[in-house]
Amino acid sequence: MSTYTRPVMLLLCGLLLLTLAIAVLNTLVPLWLAQANLPTWQVGMVSSSYFTGNLVGTLFTGYLIKRIGFNR
């Protein structure tokens, strides 16, 4: 076994847990909002706001790393 096997496996396990959490979040929140009798457009806005925040965070992080630096 390689020296890097354990850290890579831990990183992949963390990514798996994050992916499962996002999948559950993106499935249950719209169902919960629809059951609360919110209009369809509001359910859609809440559901898409996660991805909008992800995009804005990705774009902003590049600027932040350039300004502050990678290792601080």
Short mmCIF file of C-alpha atoms in Angstrom, two decimals:
data_model
loop_
_atom_site.label_atom_id
_atom_site.label_comp_id
_atom_site.label_asym_id
_atom_site.label_seq_id
_atom_site.Cartn_x
_atom_site.Cartn_y
_atom_site.Cartn_z
CA MET A 1 0.00 0.00 0.00
CA SER A 2 1.09 3.48 -0.76
CA THR A 3 1.73 6.12 1.88
CA TYR A 4 -1.00 8.27 0.36
CA THR A 5 -3.74 5.64 0.50
CA ARG A 6 -5.15 6.55 3.93
CA PRO A 7 -5.36 10.34 3.38
CA VAL A 8 -6.94 9.83 -0.03
CA MET A 9 -9.49 7.38 1.40
CA LEU A 10 -10.35 9.81 4.21
CA LEU A 11 -10.79 12.62 1.69
CA LEU A 12 -13.04 10.46 -0.47
CA CYS A 13 -15.11 9.38 2.56
CA GLY A 14 -15.60 13.04 3.50
CA LEU A 15 -16.64 13.83 -0.05
CA LEU A 16 -19.10 10.93 0.04
CA LEU A 17 -20.69 12.22 3.26
CA LEU A 18 -20.92 15.74 1.83
CA THR A 19 -22.54 14.45 -1.36
CA LEU A 20 -25.07 12.40 0.60
CA ALA A 21 -25.94 15.39 2.79
CA ILE A 22 -26.47 17.63 -0.25
CA ALA A 23 -28.61 14.97 -1.94
CA VAL A 24 -30.83 14.65 1.13
CA LEU A 25 -31.03 18.43 1.49
CA ASN A 26 -31.98 18.98 -2.14
CA THR A 27 -34.62 16.26 -1.94
CA LEU A 28 -36.29 16.89 1.40
CA VAL A 29 -36.40 20.69 1.55
CA PRO A 30 -38.56 21.12 -1.59
CA LEU A 31 -40.86 18.33 -0.41
CA TRP A 32 -41.19 19.97 3.00
CA LEU A 33 -41.93 23.36 1.43
CA ALA A 34 -44.47 21.89 -0.98
CA GLN A 35 -46.21 20.17 1.91
CA ALA A 36 -46.37 23.54 3.69
CA ASN A 37 -48.46 24.76 0.69
CA LEU A 38 -45.95 27.30 -0.58
CA PRO A 39 -46.34 28.36 -4.21
CA THR A 40 -44.31 26.42 -6.74
CA TRP A 41 -42.18 29.44 -7.67
CA GLN A 42 -41.11 29.91 -4.04
CA VAL A 43 -40.15 26.26 -3.74
CA GLY A 44 -38.11 26.64 -6.93
CA MET A 45 -36.39 29.78 -5.64
CA VAL A 46 -35.41 28.11 -2.39
CA SER A 47 -34.22 25.01 -4.22
CA SER A 48 -32.09 26.96 -6.69
CA SER A 49 -30.63 29.33 -4.08
CA TYR A 50 -28.20 26.62 -2.93
CA PHE A 51 -26.66 26.42 -6.39
CA THR A 52 -26.63 30.21 -6.75
CA GLY A 53 -24.77 30.51 -3.46
CA ASN A 54 -22.35 27.83 -4.58
CA LEU A 55 -21.62 29.73 -7.80
CA VAL A 56 -21.20 33.09 -6.04
CA GLY A 57 -18.95 31.51 -3.42
CA THR A 58 -16.80 29.92 -6.10
CA LEU A 59 -16.37 33.20 -7.94
CA PHE A 60 -15.72 35.19 -4.75
CA THR A 61 -13.19 32.70 -3.39
CA GLY A 62 -10.88 33.23 -6.37
CA TYR A 63 -10.83 36.96 -5.67
CA LEU A 64 -10.32 36.36 -1.96
CA ILE A 65 -7.37 34.02 -2.52
CA LYS A 66 -5.74 36.55 -4.86
CA ARG A 67 -6.19 39.32 -2.31
CA ILE A 68 -5.28 37.54 0.93
CA GLY A 69 -3.03 34.78 -0.33
CA PHE A 70 -3.18 31.02 -0.38
CA ASN A 71 -1.37 30.17 2.87
CA ARG A 72 -2.05 32.52 5.70
#
